[in-house]
mmCIF file of C-alpha atoms in Angstrom:
data_model
loop_
_atom_site.group_PDB
_atom_site.id
_atom_site.type_symbol
_atom_site.label_atom_id
_atom_site.label_comp_id
_atom_site.label_asym_id
_atom_site.label_seq_id
_atom_site.Cartn_x
_atom_site.Cartn_y
_atom_site.Cartn_z
ATOM 1 C CA MET A 61 12.292 -5.782 59.108
ATOM 2 C CA THR A 62 10.314 -4.257 56.198
ATOM 3 C CA VAL A 63 6.693 -3.257 56.641
ATOM 4 C CA SER A 64 4.377 -2.461 53.723
ATOM 5 C CA PRO A 65 2.305 0.541 54.826
ATOM 6 C CA LEU A 66 -1.450 0.194 54.484
ATOM 7 C CA LYS A 67 -1.213 -2.753 52.124
ATOM 8 C CA GLU A 68 -4.109 -5.130 52.709
ATOM 9 C CA ASN A 69 -4.134 -8.781 51.751
ATOM 10 C CA THR A 70 -7.751 -8.760 50.644
ATOM 11 C CA GLN A 71 -9.310 -12.200 50.905
ATOM 12 C CA ILE A 72 -10.136 -13.821 47.579
ATOM 13 C CA PRO A 73 -10.702 -17.469 48.519
ATOM 14 C CA ASP A 74 -10.723 -18.987 45.016
ATOM 15 C CA ARG A 75 -7.606 -18.054 43.041
ATOM 16 C CA THR A 76 -9.027 -19.785 39.973
ATOM 17 C CA PHE A 77 -11.947 -17.321 40.024
ATOM 18 C CA PRO A 78 -10.405 -14.259 41.719
ATOM 19 C CA ILE A 79 -13.327 -12.146 42.894
ATOM 20 C CA ASN A 80 -14.968 -11.443 46.241
ATOM 21 C CA VAL A 81 -17.819 -9.244 47.465
ATOM 22 C CA PHE A 82 -17.917 -7.387 50.780
ATOM 23 C CA MET A 83 -20.789 -5.471 52.393
ATOM 24 C CA VAL A 84 -19.439 -2.795 54.750
ATOM 25 C CA GLY A 85 -20.393 0.461 56.416
ATOM 26 C CA GLY A 86 -16.981 2.091 56.007
ATOM 27 C CA ILE A 87 -13.496 1.358 54.705
ATOM 28 C CA HIS A 88 -10.248 2.111 56.544
ATOM 29 C CA PRO A 89 -7.665 3.685 54.202
ATOM 30 C CA HIS A 90 -5.616 0.938 52.523
ATOM 31 C CA TRP A 91 -4.433 -0.331 49.157
ATOM 32 C CA HIS A 92 -4.075 -3.724 47.518
ATOM 33 C CA ASP A 93 -3.030 -5.327 44.259
ATOM 34 C CA HIS A 94 -6.595 -5.879 43.056
ATOM 35 C CA ILE A 95 -9.184 -3.753 41.259
ATOM 36 C CA GLU A 96 -12.277 -2.660 43.141
ATOM 37 C CA TRP A 97 -15.718 -1.211 42.551
ATOM 38 C CA ILE A 98 -17.351 0.579 45.492
ATOM 39 C CA TYR A 99 -21.126 0.827 45.170
ATOM 40 C CA VAL A 100 -23.279 2.859 47.569
ATOM 41 C CA LYS A 101 -26.288 0.632 48.174
ATOM 42 C CA GLU A 102 -27.784 2.847 50.890
ATOM 43 C CA GLY A 103 -26.983 6.198 52.464
ATOM 44 C CA GLN A 104 -24.046 8.507 51.785
ATOM 45 C CA ALA A 105 -20.288 8.088 52.123
ATOM 46 C CA ARG A 106 -17.188 10.234 51.807
ATOM 47 C CA VAL A 107 -14.871 8.229 49.565
ATOM 48 C CA GLN A 108 -11.115 8.758 49.322
ATOM 49 C CA ILE A 109 -9.153 7.682 46.238
ATOM 50 C CA ASP A 110 -5.527 8.735 46.538
ATOM 51 C CA GLY A 111 -5.703 12.494 47.157
ATOM 52 C CA SER A 112 -9.332 12.969 46.152
ATOM 53 C CA TYR A 113 -12.210 13.031 48.667
ATOM 54 C CA GLU A 114 -15.752 12.988 47.252
ATOM 55 C CA GLN A 115 -19.258 12.414 48.608
ATOM 56 C CA LEU A 116 -21.158 9.557 47.006
ATOM 57 C CA ASN A 117 -24.894 9.051 47.358
ATOM 58 C CA LYS A 118 -27.131 6.008 46.991
ATOM 59 C CA GLY A 119 -26.695 4.349 43.604
ATOM 60 C CA GLU A 120 -23.353 5.989 42.804
ATOM 61 C CA LEU A 121 -20.066 4.239 42.083
ATOM 62 C CA ALA A 122 -16.338 4.633 42.616
ATOM 63 C CA PHE A 123 -13.650 2.797 40.669
ATOM 64 C CA VAL A 124 -10.352 1.924 42.384
ATOM 65 C CA ASN A 125 -7.408 0.795 40.296
ATOM 66 C CA SER A 126 -4.696 -1.532 41.539
ATOM 67 C CA LYS A 127 -2.415 -0.034 44.208
ATOM 68 C CA GLN A 128 -4.548 3.090 44.714
ATOM 69 C CA LEU A 129 -5.013 4.234 48.312
ATOM 70 C CA HIS A 130 -8.722 4.287 49.097
ATOM 71 C CA GLY A 131 -11.125 4.452 52.006
ATOM 72 C CA ALA A 132 -14.671 5.497 52.891
ATOM 73 C CA VAL A 133 -16.465 7.042 55.863
ATOM 74 C CA ARG A 134 -20.229 6.855 56.279
ATOM 75 C CA LEU A 135 -21.932 10.251 56.405
ATOM 76 C CA VAL A 136 -25.359 9.079 57.566
ATOM 77 C CA PRO A 137 -26.449 6.130 59.723
ATOM 78 C CA ASP A 138 -27.312 2.846 57.979
ATOM 79 C CA THR A 139 -24.972 3.580 55.080
ATOM 80 C CA GLU A 140 -24.166 0.339 53.262
ATOM 81 C CA LEU A 141 -21.366 -0.066 50.737
ATOM 82 C CA ILE A 142 -20.836 -3.035 48.451
ATOM 83 C CA CYS A 143 -17.203 -3.627 47.511
ATOM 84 C CA ILE A 144 -16.490 -5.892 44.552
ATOM 85 C CA VAL A 145 -12.796 -6.779 44.648
ATOM 86 C CA PHE A 146 -11.226 -8.806 41.859
ATOM 87 C CA ASN A 147 -7.940 -9.518 40.143
ATOM 88 C CA GLU A 148 -7.376 -7.998 36.713
ATOM 89 C CA ALA A 149 -6.887 -11.518 35.317
ATOM 90 C CA LEU A 150 -10.661 -11.923 35.508
ATOM 91 C CA VAL A 151 -11.321 -9.245 32.881
ATOM 92 C CA ARG A 152 -8.146 -9.185 30.820
ATOM 93 C CA GLY A 153 -8.094 -11.375 27.724
ATOM 94 C CA SER A 154 -5.480 -13.873 26.670
ATOM 95 C CA GLY A 155 -3.854 -11.383 24.319
ATOM 96 C CA LEU A 156 -5.403 -13.101 21.335
ATOM 97 C CA ASP A 157 -8.063 -10.456 20.715
ATOM 98 C CA ILE A 158 -8.243 -6.667 20.627
ATOM 99 C CA THR A 159 -10.038 -6.123 23.936
ATOM 100 C CA GLU A 160 -7.033 -6.401 26.254
ATOM 101 C CA HIS A 161 -4.708 -4.042 24.385
ATOM 102 C CA HIS A 162 -7.373 -1.637 23.168
ATOM 103 C CA TYR A 163 -9.251 -1.265 26.441
ATOM 104 C CA PHE A 164 -7.642 -2.665 29.569
ATOM 105 C CA VAL A 165 -3.863 -2.405 29.203
ATOM 106 C CA PRO A 166 -3.620 1.419 28.872
ATOM 107 C CA TYR A 167 -5.731 1.883 32.001
ATOM 108 C CA LEU A 168 -4.483 -0.950 34.168
ATOM 109 C CA ASN A 169 -0.919 0.174 33.460
ATOM 110 C CA GLN A 170 -2.115 3.713 34.304
ATOM 111 C CA HIS A 171 -0.956 5.210 31.009
ATOM 112 C CA MET A 172 -4.498 6.532 30.694
ATOM 113 C CA LYS A 173 -6.859 7.571 33.484
ATOM 114 C CA TRP A 174 -10.327 6.264 34.127
ATOM 115 C CA PRO A 175 -12.927 8.560 35.674
ATOM 116 C CA SER A 176 -12.952 7.656 39.366
ATOM 117 C CA LEU A 177 -16.661 8.246 40.016
ATOM 118 C CA MET A 178 -20.058 7.811 38.422
ATOM 119 C CA ARG A 179 -22.932 9.992 39.578
ATOM 120 C CA GLN A 180 -26.687 9.494 39.329
ATOM 121 C CA SER A 181 -26.788 12.063 36.528
ATOM 122 C CA ASP A 182 -24.127 10.300 34.428
ATOM 123 C CA PRO A 183 -25.096 8.279 31.344
ATOM 124 C CA PHE A 184 -25.210 4.486 31.628
ATOM 125 C CA ILE A 185 -25.485 4.580 35.440
ATOM 126 C CA ASP A 186 -28.861 2.794 35.479
ATOM 127 C CA GLU A 187 -27.591 0.035 33.188
ATOM 128 C CA MET A 188 -24.468 -0.379 35.315
ATOM 129 C CA ASN A 189 -26.506 -0.562 38.517
ATOM 130 C CA ALA A 190 -28.671 -3.251 36.963
ATOM 131 C CA SER A 191 -25.552 -5.221 36.028
ATOM 132 C CA PHE A 192 -24.201 -4.860 39.559
ATOM 133 C CA SER A 193 -27.485 -6.207 40.949
ATOM 134 C CA ARG A 194 -27.400 -9.240 38.657
ATOM 135 C CA LEU A 195 -23.723 -9.872 39.465
ATOM 136 C CA LEU A 196 -24.439 -9.818 43.205
ATOM 137 C CA VAL A 197 -27.341 -12.262 42.860
ATOM 138 C CA GLU A 198 -25.244 -14.698 40.826
ATOM 139 C CA PHE A 199 -22.259 -14.432 43.189
ATOM 140 C CA LYS A 200 -24.451 -14.985 46.252
ATOM 141 C CA ASN A 201 -26.464 -17.924 44.912
ATOM 142 C CA LYS A 202 -23.563 -19.672 43.116
ATOM 143 C CA MET A 203 -25.805 -21.757 40.903
ATOM 144 C CA PRO A 204 -24.194 -23.796 38.100
ATOM 145 C CA GLY A 205 -22.626 -21.458 35.562
ATOM 146 C CA TYR A 206 -22.533 -18.493 37.937
ATOM 147 C CA GLU A 207 -18.861 -17.826 37.138
ATOM 148 C CA LEU A 208 -19.694 -17.198 33.488
ATOM 149 C CA LEU A 209 -22.563 -14.878 34.357
ATOM 150 C CA VAL A 210 -20.533 -12.962 36.971
ATOM 151 C CA LYS A 211 -17.748 -12.455 34.441
ATOM 152 C CA ALA A 212 -20.260 -11.470 31.756
ATOM 153 C CA GLU A 213 -21.804 -8.811 34.011
ATOM 154 C CA LEU A 214 -18.346 -7.550 35.008
ATOM 155 C CA LEU A 215 -17.358 -7.166 31.360
ATOM 156 C CA ARG A 216 -20.657 -5.421 30.620
ATOM 157 C CA ILE A 217 -19.976 -2.986 33.467
ATOM 158 C CA PHE A 218 -16.545 -2.233 32.031
ATOM 159 C CA GLY A 219 -17.933 -1.869 28.523
ATOM 160 C CA LEU A 220 -20.373 0.786 29.718
ATOM 161 C CA TYR A 221 -17.651 2.408 31.786
ATOM 162 C CA PHE A 222 -15.283 2.633 28.818
ATOM 163 C CA ARG A 223 -18.111 4.225 26.837
ATOM 164 C CA PHE A 224 -18.642 6.736 29.626
ATOM 165 C CA ALA A 225 -14.890 7.444 29.852
ATOM 166 C CA GLN A 226 -14.724 8.073 26.106
ATOM 167 C CA GLN A 227 -17.575 10.566 26.342
ATOM 168 C CA CYS A 228 -15.808 12.367 29.197
ATOM 169 C CA THR A 229 -12.616 12.571 27.141
ATOM 170 C CA SER A 230 -14.271 13.744 23.937
ATOM 171 C CA GLN A 231 -16.441 16.427 25.519
ATOM 172 C CA SER A 232 -15.035 19.930 25.342
ATOM 173 C CA LEU A 233 -16.160 20.657 28.911
ATOM 174 C CA PRO A 234 -14.140 18.397 31.192
ATOM 175 C CA ARG A 235 -15.135 17.706 34.737
ATOM 176 C CA ILE A 236 -14.072 20.328 37.248
ATOM 177 C CA GLN A 237 -10.460 19.792 38.212
ATOM 178 C CA LYS A 238 -9.234 20.433 41.703
ATOM 179 C CA PRO A 239 -6.796 23.363 41.818
ATOM 180 C CA TYR A 240 -4.280 21.349 43.838
ATOM 181 C CA ASP A 241 -3.277 17.780 43.090
ATOM 182 C CA PHE A 242 -1.921 16.188 46.257
ATOM 183 C CA SER A 243 -1.866 12.612 44.884
ATOM 184 C CA SER A 244 1.928 12.524 44.549
ATOM 185 C CA LEU A 245 2.371 14.011 48.015
ATOM 186 C CA LEU A 246 -0.019 11.516 49.632
ATOM 187 C CA GLN A 247 1.799 8.667 47.934
ATOM 188 C CA THR A 248 5.065 10.008 49.368
ATOM 189 C CA LEU A 249 3.511 10.257 52.834
ATOM 190 C CA ARG A 250 2.278 6.679 52.813
ATOM 191 C CA GLU A 251 5.667 5.449 51.575
ATOM 192 C CA ARG A 252 7.504 7.421 54.283
ATOM 193 C CA TYR A 253 4.878 7.200 57.034
ATOM 194 C CA GLN A 254 7.473 6.004 59.558
ATOM 195 C CA GLU A 255 9.523 9.182 59.124
ATOM 196 C CA THR A 256 9.041 12.619 60.657
ATOM 197 C CA ILE A 257 8.064 14.885 57.759
ATOM 198 C CA SER A 258 7.809 18.563 58.585
ATOM 199 C CA VAL A 259 5.197 20.960 57.223
ATOM 200 C CA GLY A 260 7.995 22.813 55.451
ATOM 201 C CA GLU A 261 9.200 19.696 53.652
ATOM 202 C CA ALA A 262 5.667 18.648 52.671
ATOM 203 C CA ALA A 263 4.897 22.180 51.451
ATOM 204 C CA ARG A 264 7.995 22.163 49.241
ATOM 205 C CA LEU A 265 6.845 18.935 47.604
ATOM 206 C CA VAL A 266 3.738 20.731 46.279
ATOM 207 C CA ASN A 267 5.355 24.150 45.785
ATOM 208 C CA LEU A 268 3.313 25.951 48.419
ATOM 209 C CA SER A 269 4.246 28.168 51.330
ATOM 210 C CA PRO A 270 3.913 26.399 54.712
ATOM 211 C CA ASN A 271 0.949 28.557 55.797
ATOM 212 C CA HIS A 272 -0.915 28.080 52.518
ATOM 213 C CA PHE A 273 -0.065 24.373 52.526
ATOM 214 C CA CYS A 274 -1.632 23.846 55.962
ATOM 215 C CA LYS A 275 -4.878 25.456 54.825
ATOM 216 C CA ILE A 276 -5.108 23.551 51.530
ATOM 217 C CA PHE A 277 -4.029 20.210 53.038
ATOM 218 C CA LYS A 278 -6.814 20.469 55.627
ATOM 219 C CA GLN A 279 -9.331 21.273 52.880
ATOM 220 C CA VAL A 280 -8.213 18.306 50.746
ATOM 221 C CA THR A 281 -7.871 15.644 53.452
ATOM 222 C CA GLY A 282 -9.955 16.972 56.328
ATOM 223 C CA LYS A 283 -6.918 16.573 58.585
ATOM 224 C CA THR A 284 -3.747 18.399 59.568
ATOM 225 C CA LEU A 285 -0.464 16.910 58.364
ATOM 226 C CA ILE A 286 0.300 15.374 61.770
ATOM 227 C CA GLU A 287 -3.242 13.971 62.050
ATOM 228 C CA TYR A 288 -2.877 12.408 58.603
ATOM 229 C CA MET A 289 0.486 10.866 59.488
ATOM 230 C CA HIS A 290 -0.990 9.516 62.723
ATOM 231 C CA MET A 291 -3.844 7.969 60.742
ATOM 232 C CA LEU A 292 -1.367 6.193 58.441
ATOM 233 C CA ARG A 293 0.721 4.935 61.356
ATOM 234 C CA VAL A 294 -2.241 3.733 63.413
ATOM 235 C CA GLN A 295 -3.761 1.989 60.390
ATOM 236 C CA GLU A 296 -0.552 0.022 59.862
ATOM 237 C CA ALA A 297 -0.184 -0.636 63.604
ATOM 238 C CA GLU A 298 -3.694 -2.088 63.718
ATOM 239 C CA ARG A 299 -2.897 -4.383 60.807
ATOM 240 C CA LEU A 300 0.240 -5.613 62.570
ATOM 241 C CA LEU A 301 -1.675 -6.130 65.820
ATOM 242 C CA ARG A 302 -4.196 -8.299 64.000
ATOM 243 C CA ASP A 303 -1.950 -10.135 61.525
ATOM 244 C CA THR A 304 1.318 -10.673 63.427
ATOM 245 C CA ASP A 305 2.587 -11.742 66.833
ATOM 246 C CA TYR A 306 5.030 -8.851 67.170
ATOM 247 C CA PRO A 307 5.098 -7.306 70.665
ATOM 248 C CA ILE A 308 3.203 -4.025 70.927
ATOM 249 C CA THR A 309 6.403 -2.158 71.774
ATOM 250 C CA GLU A 310 8.004 -3.445 68.575
ATOM 251 C CA ILE A 311 4.951 -2.495 66.521
ATOM 252 C CA ALA A 312 5.075 1.032 67.928
ATOM 253 C CA ASP A 313 8.682 1.330 66.808
ATOM 254 C CA LEU A 314 7.979 -0.208 63.391
ATOM 255 C CA VAL A 315 5.328 2.374 62.561
ATOM 256 C CA GLY A 316 7.415 5.321 63.698
ATOM 257 C CA PHE A 317 6.671 5.906 67.397
ATOM 258 C CA SER A 318 9.747 5.941 69.628
ATOM 259 C CA ASN A 319 7.662 6.624 72.745
ATOM 260 C CA MET A 320 5.287 3.844 73.788
ATOM 261 C CA THR A 321 3.094 6.128 75.909
ATOM 262 C CA TYR A 322 2.642 8.550 73.020
ATOM 263 C CA PHE A 323 1.861 5.656 70.676
ATOM 264 C CA GLY A 324 -0.861 4.415 73.004
ATOM 265 C CA ARG A 325 -2.373 7.890 73.356
ATOM 266 C CA VAL A 326 -2.422 8.511 69.596
ATOM 267 C CA PHE A 327 -3.781 5.019 68.833
ATOM 268 C CA LYS A 328 -6.629 5.452 71.296
ATOM 269 C CA LYS A 329 -7.492 8.876 69.896
ATOM 270 C CA VAL A 330 -7.650 7.566 66.320
ATOM 271 C CA ARG A 331 -9.283 4.167 66.973
ATOM 272 C CA ASN A 332 -11.079 4.892 70.257
ATOM 273 C CA MET A 333 -9.463 1.861 71.860
ATOM 274 C CA ALA A 334 -6.049 0.905 73.204
ATOM 275 C CA PRO A 335 -3.638 -1.220 71.126
ATOM 276 C CA SER A 336 -3.827 -3.909 73.810
ATOM 277 C CA MET A 337 -7.576 -4.244 73.239
ATOM 278 C CA VAL A 338 -7.047 -4.882 69.528
ATOM 279 C CA ARG A 339 -4.454 -7.544 70.319
ATOM 280 C CA LYS A 340 -6.669 -9.093 73.021
ATOM 281 C CA GLY A 341 -9.640 -9.254 70.653
ATOM 282 C CA GLN A 342 -7.511 -10.935 67.989
ATOM 283 C CA LEU A 343 -6.161 -13.524 70.458
ATOM 284 C CA GLU A 344 -9.682 -14.321 71.637
ATOM 285 C CA TRP A 345 -10.830 -14.750 68.049
ATOM 286 C CA LYS A 346 -7.938 -17.117 67.284
ATOM 287 C CA SER A 347 -8.664 -19.175 70.402
ATOM 288 C CA GLN A 348 -12.190 -19.833 69.130
ATOM 289 C CA LEU A 349 -11.003 -21.223 65.798
#
């Protein structure tokens, strides 16, 4: 039986107009096949995109490309995030004009890299925030023609973002780069989350000594290697508890725990509840449908 780690089937009800908006306080680490904007409406959040962890404040934005691991943790009470999730088909052209090949294809195919964040001090941020506000109003009210206006605002947002990206590329002073890029390692960990990966093996993947690796990994992710692997396993276990009817013992084995007692202890530490409570809550919810 094959399990796709951390992949989320994000709900987009209308496939003919593939976009949805979510208001959340935090985001469990996951990935999906869609594109996503994360907008901090209120408060502060620590946002993860692949191997990068950054604090975002009110009015700031994060861009998540297709298949990128991402998550967010609120840093202050009453933090509110707006997630706009949509399929690339909504913004890509038909191939009959220059916009698709000149702008979207190089980035969506990840041959070129978009800036992941926009800060309050960045150019165009006020215009983009205004477009986000108009998009949200149109999507919520769904008055006649709202699809055209939502798409128009989304394209305007991307137009400003491309302009910002070009300025970042052309400036002689690039944004500060992190001295260690763990993106490839984190991708490997989420692909092999069911396996036991030692500190030595992980350190070799980024050409660091084990001792130095432990220090840097904790700085980058905020967790030890074993804590990070537990997070990945528990995240997938929770998805299986909610979305499947597999027995809990089978789920424990699927996500890499051979000992049921240890699985329960780790799950409760990470999620502050037992796996059985997640399953019970899901069964109660289904019974009310």
